[in-house]
Amino acid sequence: MENNQPSALSKIIRERRSIKTGYRNIPVPQELVLELLNDAVYAPNHKLREPWRFIFVPTESKQLFALEMAQHYPDEMFENRIKYFNEPDAYLIIVMPGSDNKKQHDEDYGAVSSMIQNFQLLAWERGLGSVWKTNPHVYDPNVHQMLGLQPGEEIAGFLHLGFFHEAPPGQPRIPAEEKFTVYEPKFDL
């Protein structure tokens, strides 16, 4: 029997939004973040390398974090960056190993991306908004030092977290059929 109704998972995937502003200034519990991560880490990852680690910036540390982060920007951007880094209620910074082996790096980044998507979907299901950011500071060696990254580690992104007032409207997506081709063999067997 065919069921044309979208599944609960399909609904969550389609309804999830990136929440960039409009946070409610409610603390994000560390326990919730860990609960979500403990499910999110079931993302596919080659050879079960689990190429991630996490730095959580809780709500109560956010103001000092914002001040430290803003210091890594030019003076003319300082006030803007203070405001920017104080917008979310908390942060989850995703750290991964770097690699000179492109194949391994791509596999690890794919795994980290899958894990982040899992986390964002699980967070959405619980009413916790997030947006994945890869601003220039993720590449700044001074930020790496501030966050205690080890040699060879890199930042895959900052997840801005917070409970939110209202979700932004969704944006349409190009139907898969418009980007879909079927391989046709060039030879007969």
XYZ file of C-alpha atoms in Angstrom, residues 33-160:
128
model
C 23.252 20.096 23.603
C 24.898 16.877 24.802
C 21.673 14.916 24.343
C 21.368 16.151 20.752
C 25.046 15.480 20.045
C 24.797 11.930 21.355
C 22.248 11.233 18.618
C 23.861 13.433 15.948
C 27.152 11.514 16.101
C 25.448 8.537 14.482
C 26.156 10.271 11.170
C 27.885 8.130 8.569
C 31.651 8.474 8.859
C 34.308 6.543 6.980
C 36.105 3.892 9.050
C 34.220 5.223 12.094
C 36.888 7.901 12.525
C 34.312 10.142 14.243
C 36.311 13.181 13.084
C 34.825 15.759 15.419
C 35.065 17.369 18.767
C 33.010 20.164 20.261
C 33.537 23.404 22.124
C 30.401 24.676 23.825
C 30.046 28.337 24.740
C 27.180 28.480 27.241
C 24.849 31.429 27.568
C 26.493 32.620 30.791
C 29.898 32.861 29.021
C 28.630 34.505 25.848
C 29.423 38.141 26.713
C 33.075 37.425 27.481
C 33.277 35.176 24.429
C 31.883 38.010 22.270
C 34.452 40.407 23.677
C 37.317 37.995 23.015
C 36.096 37.200 19.497
C 35.620 40.879 18.582
C 39.273 41.523 19.401
C 40.239 39.446 16.365
C 38.635 41.974 14.002
C 39.812 45.422 12.872
C 39.044 48.281 15.283
C 36.359 49.714 12.997
C 34.423 46.420 13.217
C 34.785 45.942 16.985
C 31.366 47.248 18.095
C 29.609 45.492 15.226
C 31.275 42.190 16.121
C 30.397 42.585 19.829
C 26.737 42.916 18.805
C 27.041 40.050 16.306
C 28.594 37.604 18.774
C 26.057 38.516 21.466
C 23.066 37.745 19.209
C 22.843 33.951 19.686
C 22.197 32.525 23.131
C 25.044 29.984 22.909
C 27.573 28.506 20.506
C 28.678 25.045 19.526
C 32.008 25.096 17.719
C 32.766 22.012 15.642
C 36.449 21.082 15.434
C 37.815 18.442 13.104
C 41.236 17.067 12.234
C 42.980 18.535 9.252
C 44.677 16.208 6.806
C 47.154 16.510 3.971
C 45.378 13.517 2.439
C 42.592 15.147 0.362
C 40.494 11.972 0.242
C 40.573 11.591 4.021
C 39.888 15.303 4.540
C 36.895 15.164 2.184
C 35.567 12.046 3.912
C 35.964 13.659 7.317
C 34.378 16.941 6.239
C 31.477 14.992 4.728
C 31.025 13.126 8.009
C 31.192 16.349 10.030
C 28.658 17.968 7.679
C 26.318 15.007 8.108
C 26.687 15.187 11.881
C 25.953 18.925 11.858
C 22.830 18.367 9.751
C 21.718 15.666 12.207
C 22.273 18.073 15.090
C 20.350 20.873 13.388
C 17.386 18.603 12.635
C 17.320 17.234 16.171
C 17.593 20.761 17.591
C 14.758 21.957 15.360
C 12.575 19.115 16.579
C 13.145 20.381 20.147
C 12.532 24.062 19.342
C 16.207 25.040 19.427
C 17.221 27.203 16.494
C 20.636 27.077 14.880
C 22.610 28.363 11.964
C 25.937 26.975 10.718
C 28.477 29.754 10.154
C 31.875 29.586 8.472
C 32.909 33.236 8.748
C 36.560 34.265 8.254
C 37.358 33.841 11.962
C 37.129 30.054 11.600
C 40.436 30.249 9.695
C 42.140 32.738 12.036
C 45.109 31.147 13.870
C 44.541 33.590 16.766
C 40.976 32.310 17.171
C 42.313 28.749 17.013
C 44.722 29.593 19.823
C 41.980 31.323 21.847
C 39.829 28.186 21.564
C 42.664 25.786 22.371
C 42.831 23.982 19.032
C 45.650 21.503 18.754
C 48.145 21.546 15.860
C 46.505 20.067 12.777
C 42.939 20.790 13.923
C 40.585 23.093 12.070
C 37.180 24.605 12.697
C 34.385 23.162 10.561
C 32.030 25.866 11.745
C 30.310 27.750 14.511
C 26.724 26.749 15.256
C 24.835 29.734 16.629
